[in-house]
Amino acid sequence: MGFGITGFLVLLYMVLIALTVCAFVKKKIVIGIILSVLMLAGIVALGILWFTSPM
């Protein structure tokens, strides 16, 4: 079963969310913040590409 880019991104964000939640539960605040910033940067980059790239 092949995944497209969207399927890959969904799996990636599921893993990032799980790791972020685990980091905050284990009181690893800095790691949780870093993972949150990575997710935010990815969302911003995808948003910029979505608006600027022709379809």
PDB file of N, CA and C in Angstrom:
ATOM      1  N   MET A   1       0.849  -1.176   0.000  1.00  0.00           N
ATOM      2  CA  MET A   1       0.000   0.000   0.000  1.00  0.00           C
ATOM      3  C   MET A   1       0.888   1.229   0.000  1.00  0.00           C
ATOM      4  N   GLY A   2       0.772   2.053  -1.011  1.00  0.00           N
ATOM      5  CA  GLY A   2       1.593   3.243  -1.115  1.00  0.00           C
ATOM      6  C   GLY A   2       0.919   4.458  -0.511  1.00  0.00           C
ATOM      7  N   PHE A   3       1.713   5.314   0.039  1.00  0.00           N
ATOM      8  CA  PHE A   3       1.223   6.561   0.603  1.00  0.00           C
ATOM      9  C   PHE A   3       1.650   7.708  -0.291  1.00  0.00           C
ATOM     10  N   GLY A   4       0.778   8.662  -0.427  1.00  0.00           N
ATOM     11  CA  GLY A   4       1.148   9.897  -1.105  1.00  0.00           C
ATOM     12  C   GLY A   4       1.787  10.833  -0.096  1.00  0.00           C
ATOM     13  N   ILE A   5       2.055  12.025  -0.518  1.00  0.00           N
ATOM     14  CA  ILE A   5       2.676  13.002   0.376  1.00  0.00           C
ATOM     15  C   ILE A   5       1.749  13.359   1.527  1.00  0.00           C
ATOM     16  N   THR A   6       0.450  13.382   1.279  1.00  0.00           N
ATOM     17  CA  THR A   6      -0.496  13.715   2.339  1.00  0.00           C
ATOM     18  C   THR A   6      -0.519  12.632   3.411  1.00  0.00           C
ATOM     19  N   GLY A   7      -0.519  11.375   2.984  1.00  0.00           N
ATOM     20  CA  GLY A   7      -0.481  10.274   3.940  1.00  0.00           C
ATOM     21  C   GLY A   7       0.784  10.289   4.776  1.00  0.00           C
ATOM     22  N   PHE A   8       1.903  10.604   4.130  1.00  0.00           N
ATOM     23  CA  PHE A   8       3.170  10.700   4.850  1.00  0.00           C
ATOM     24  C   PHE A   8       3.129  11.831   5.877  1.00  0.00           C
ATOM     25  N   LEU A   9       2.565  12.979   5.483  1.00  0.00           N
ATOM     26  CA  LEU A   9       2.473  14.108   6.407  1.00  0.00           C
ATOM     27  C   LEU A   9       1.548  13.803   7.586  1.00  0.00           C
ATOM     28  N   VAL A  10       0.466  13.086   7.330  1.00  0.00           N
ATOM     29  CA  VAL A  10      -0.444  12.715   8.412  1.00  0.00           C
ATOM     30  C   VAL A  10       0.283  11.824   9.414  1.00  0.00           C
ATOM     31  N   LEU A  11       1.010  10.826   8.915  1.00  0.00           N
ATOM     32  CA  LEU A  11       1.764   9.950   9.823  1.00  0.00           C
ATOM     33  C   LEU A  11       2.833  10.725  10.584  1.00  0.00           C
ATOM     34  N   LEU A  12       3.529  11.621   9.901  1.00  0.00           N
ATOM     35  CA  LEU A  12       4.567  12.416  10.540  1.00  0.00           C
ATOM     36  C   LEU A  12       3.988  13.271  11.661  1.00  0.00           C
ATOM     37  N   TYR A  13       2.870  13.931  11.395  1.00  0.00           N
ATOM     38  CA  TYR A  13       2.276  14.792  12.419  1.00  0.00           C
ATOM     39  C   TYR A  13       1.681  13.978  13.559  1.00  0.00           C
ATOM     40  N   MET A  14       1.182  12.784  13.291  1.00  0.00           N
ATOM     41  CA  MET A  14       0.695  11.923  14.367  1.00  0.00           C
ATOM     42  C   MET A  14       1.844  11.557  15.304  1.00  0.00           C
ATOM     43  N   VAL A  15       2.991  11.222  14.731  1.00  0.00           N
ATOM     44  CA  VAL A  15       4.164  10.891  15.540  1.00  0.00           C
ATOM     45  C   VAL A  15       4.638  12.117  16.320  1.00  0.00           C
ATOM     46  N   LEU A  16       4.703  13.275  15.655  1.00  0.00           N
ATOM     47  CA  LEU A  16       5.139  14.497  16.338  1.00  0.00           C
ATOM     48  C   LEU A  16       4.198  14.875  17.479  1.00  0.00           C
ATOM     49  N   ILE A  17       2.904  14.735  17.274  1.00  0.00           N
ATOM     50  CA  ILE A  17       1.938  15.047  18.336  1.00  0.00           C
ATOM     51  C   ILE A  17       2.102  14.094  19.500  1.00  0.00           C
ATOM     52  N   ALA A  18       2.268  12.801  19.209  1.00  0.00           N
ATOM     53  CA  ALA A  18       2.456  11.813  20.277  1.00  0.00           C
ATOM     54  C   ALA A  18       3.739  12.092  21.062  1.00  0.00           C
ATOM     55  N   LEU A  19       4.822  12.403  20.355  1.00  0.00           N
ATOM     56  CA  LEU A  19       6.084  12.709  21.037  1.00  0.00           C
ATOM     57  C   LEU A  19       5.978  13.978  21.877  1.00  0.00           C
ATOM     58  N   THR A  20       5.257  14.970  21.372  1.00  0.00           N
ATOM     59  CA  THR A  20       5.081  16.221  22.115  1.00  0.00           C
ATOM     60  C   THR A  20       4.282  15.987  23.390  1.00  0.00           C
ATOM     61  N   VAL A  21       3.203  15.224  23.280  1.00  0.00           N
ATOM     62  CA  VAL A  21       2.391  14.930  24.460  1.00  0.00           C
ATOM     63  C   VAL A  21       3.213  14.157  25.486  1.00  0.00           C
ATOM     64  N   CYS A  22       3.969  13.158  25.023  1.00  0.00           N
ATOM     65  CA  CYS A  22       4.814  12.382  25.941  1.00  0.00           C
ATOM     66  C   CYS A  22       5.857  13.269  26.608  1.00  0.00           C
ATOM     67  N   ALA A  23       6.436  14.197  25.858  1.00  0.00           N
ATOM     68  CA  ALA A  23       7.447  15.089  26.422  1.00  0.00           C
ATOM     69  C   ALA A  23       6.851  15.971  27.512  1.00  0.00           C
ATOM     70  N   PHE A  24       5.667  16.525  27.264  1.00  0.00           N
ATOM     71  CA  PHE A  24       5.058  17.387  28.274  1.00  0.00           C
ATOM     72  C   PHE A  24       4.607  16.583  29.497  1.00  0.00           C
ATOM     73  N   VAL A  25       4.133  15.353  29.287  1.00  0.00           N
ATOM     74  CA  VAL A  25       3.711  14.513  30.415  1.00  0.00           C
ATOM     75  C   VAL A  25       4.909  14.152  31.287  1.00  0.00           C
ATOM     76  N   LYS A  26       6.055  13.912  30.662  1.00  0.00           N
ATOM     77  CA  LYS A  26       7.268  13.546  31.406  1.00  0.00           C
ATOM     78  C   LYS A  26       8.049  14.762  31.891  1.00  0.00           C
ATOM     79  N   LYS A  27       7.427  15.954  31.804  1.00  0.00           N
ATOM     80  CA  LYS A  27       8.016  17.205  32.282  1.00  0.00           C
ATOM     81  C   LYS A  27       9.279  17.590  31.522  1.00  0.00           C
ATOM     82  N   LYS A  28       9.386  17.188  30.282  1.00  0.00           N
ATOM     83  CA  LYS A  28      10.488  17.597  29.406  1.00  0.00           C
ATOM     84  C   LYS A  28       9.992  18.788  28.586  1.00  0.00           C
ATOM     85  N   ILE A  29       9.877  19.920  29.240  1.00  0.00           N
ATOM     86  CA  ILE A  29       9.240  21.099  28.656  1.00  0.00           C
ATOM     87  C   ILE A  29       9.999  21.590  27.422  1.00  0.00           C
ATOM     88  N   VAL A  30      11.322  21.619  27.489  1.00  0.00           N
ATOM     89  CA  VAL A  30      12.112  22.147  26.373  1.00  0.00           C
ATOM     90  C   VAL A  30      11.921  21.291  25.123  1.00  0.00           C
ATOM     91  N   ILE A  31      11.937  19.974  25.281  1.00  0.00           N
ATOM     92  CA  ILE A  31      11.739  19.077  24.135  1.00  0.00           C
ATOM     93  C   ILE A  31      10.330  19.257  23.572  1.00  0.00           C
ATOM     94  N   GLY A  32       9.337  19.388  24.436  1.00  0.00           N
ATOM     95  CA  GLY A  32       7.967  19.613  23.988  1.00  0.00           C
ATOM     96  C   GLY A  32       7.820  20.906  23.216  1.00  0.00           C
ATOM     97  N   ILE A  33       8.486  21.950  23.679  1.00  0.00           N
ATOM     98  CA  ILE A  33       8.419  23.232  22.977  1.00  0.00           C
ATOM     99  C   ILE A  33       9.113  23.138  21.625  1.00  0.00           C
ATOM    100  N   ILE A  34      10.271  22.470  21.571  1.00  0.00           N
ATOM    101  CA  ILE A  34      10.987  22.308  20.305  1.00  0.00           C
ATOM    102  C   ILE A  34      10.134  21.542  19.298  1.00  0.00           C
ATOM    103  N   LEU A  35       9.492  20.463  19.732  1.00  0.00           N
ATOM    104  CA  LEU A  35       8.630  19.698  18.827  1.00  0.00           C
ATOM    105  C   LEU A  35       7.428  20.524  18.379  1.00  0.00           C
ATOM    106  N   SER A  36       6.882  21.322  19.279  1.00  0.00           N
ATOM    107  CA  SER A  36       5.758  22.189  18.915  1.00  0.00           C
ATOM    108  C   SER A  36       6.180  23.223  17.878  1.00  0.00           C
ATOM    109  N   VAL A  37       7.372  23.791  18.045  1.00  0.00           N
ATOM    110  CA  VAL A  37       7.880  24.770  17.086  1.00  0.00           C
ATOM    111  C   VAL A  37       8.118  24.114  15.731  1.00  0.00           C
ATOM    112  N   LEU A  38       8.618  22.874  15.727  1.00  0.00           N
ATOM    113  CA  LEU A  38       8.804  22.154  14.459  1.00  0.00           C
ATOM    114  C   LEU A  38       7.478  21.955  13.740  1.00  0.00           C
ATOM    115  N   MET A  39       6.451  21.569  14.496  1.00  0.00           N
ATOM    116  CA  MET A  39       5.129  21.394  13.880  1.00  0.00           C
ATOM    117  C   MET A  39       4.595  22.712  13.346  1.00  0.00           C
ATOM    118  N   LEU A  40       4.756  23.775  14.107  1.00  0.00           N
ATOM    119  CA  LEU A  40       4.276  25.083  13.675  1.00  0.00           C
ATOM    120  C   LEU A  40       5.010  25.546  12.423  1.00  0.00           C
ATOM    121  N   ALA A  41       6.324  25.343  12.384  1.00  0.00           N
ATOM    122  CA  ALA A  41       7.104  25.728  11.201  1.00  0.00           C
ATOM    123  C   ALA A  41       6.652  24.941   9.972  1.00  0.00           C
ATOM    124  N   GLY A  42       6.367  23.665  10.144  1.00  0.00           N
ATOM    125  CA  GLY A  42       5.880  22.851   9.030  1.00  0.00           C
ATOM    126  C   GLY A  42       4.529  23.319   8.535  1.00  0.00           C
ATOM    127  N   ILE A  43       3.649  23.664   9.460  1.00  0.00           N
ATOM    128  CA  ILE A  43       2.323  24.142   9.078  1.00  0.00           C
ATOM    129  C   ILE A  43       2.423  25.471   8.336  1.00  0.00           C
ATOM    130  N   VAL A  44       3.287  26.365   8.814  1.00  0.00           N
ATOM    131  CA  VAL A  44       3.468  27.659   8.154  1.00  0.00           C
ATOM    132  C   VAL A  44       4.048  27.455   6.753  1.00  0.00           C
ATOM    133  N   ALA A  45       5.057  26.591   6.642  1.00  0.00           N
ATOM    134  CA  ALA A  45       5.667  26.341   5.334  1.00  0.00           C
ATOM    135  C   ALA A  45       4.656  25.756   4.359  1.00  0.00           C
ATOM    136  N   LEU A  46       3.852  24.801   4.811  1.00  0.00           N
ATOM    137  CA  LEU A  46       2.830  24.215   3.940  1.00  0.00           C
ATOM    138  C   LEU A  46       1.771  25.241   3.559  1.00  0.00           C
ATOM    139  N   GLY A  47       1.414  26.112   4.490  1.00  0.00           N
ATOM    140  CA  GLY A  47       0.442  27.162   4.192  1.00  0.00           C
ATOM    141  C   GLY A  47       0.961  28.130   3.148  1.00  0.00           C
ATOM    142  N   ILE A  48       2.220  28.513   3.278  1.00  0.00           N
ATOM    143  CA  ILE A  48       2.820  29.419   2.294  1.00  0.00           C
ATOM    144  C   ILE A  48       2.860  28.750   0.920  1.00  0.00           C
ATOM    145  N   LEU A  49       3.266  27.502   0.872  1.00  0.00           N
ATOM    146  CA  LEU A  49       3.310  26.779  -0.402  1.00  0.00           C
ATOM    147  C   LEU A  49       1.915  26.632  -1.000  1.00  0.00           C
ATOM    148  N   TRP A  50       0.911  26.423  -0.144  1.00  0.00           N
ATOM    149  CA  TRP A  50      -0.445  26.236  -0.633  1.00  0.00           C
ATOM    150  C   TRP A  50      -0.962  27.509  -1.308  1.00  0.00           C
ATOM    151  N   PHE A  51      -0.643  28.664  -0.746  1.00  0.00           N
ATOM    152  CA  PHE A  51      -1.124  29.926  -1.312  1.00  0.00           C
ATOM    153  C   PHE A  51      -0.285  30.420  -2.482  1.00  0.00           C
ATOM    154  N   THR A  52       0.993  30.087  -2.510  1.00  0.00           N
ATOM    155  CA  THR A  52       1.861  30.647  -3.547  1.00  0.00           C
ATOM    156  C   THR A  52       2.075  29.735  -4.753  1.00  0.00           C
ATOM    157  N   SER A  53       1.842  28.438  -4.588  1.00  0.00           N
ATOM    158  CA  SER A  53       2.088  27.515  -5.699  1.00  0.00           C
ATOM    159  C   SER A  53       0.875  27.419  -6.602  1.00  0.00           C
ATOM    160  N   PRO A  54       1.081  27.524  -7.898  1.00  0.00           N
ATOM    161  CA  PRO A  54      -0.047  27.369  -8.813  1.00  0.00           C
ATOM    162  C   PRO A  54      -0.511  25.916  -8.864  1.00  0.00           C
ATOM    163  N   MET A  55      -1.781  25.727  -9.105  1.00  0.00           N
ATOM    164  CA  MET A  55      -2.328  24.377  -9.168  1.00  0.00           C
ATOM    165  C   MET A  55      -2.616  24.025 -10.614  1.00  0.00           C
TER     166      MET A  55
END
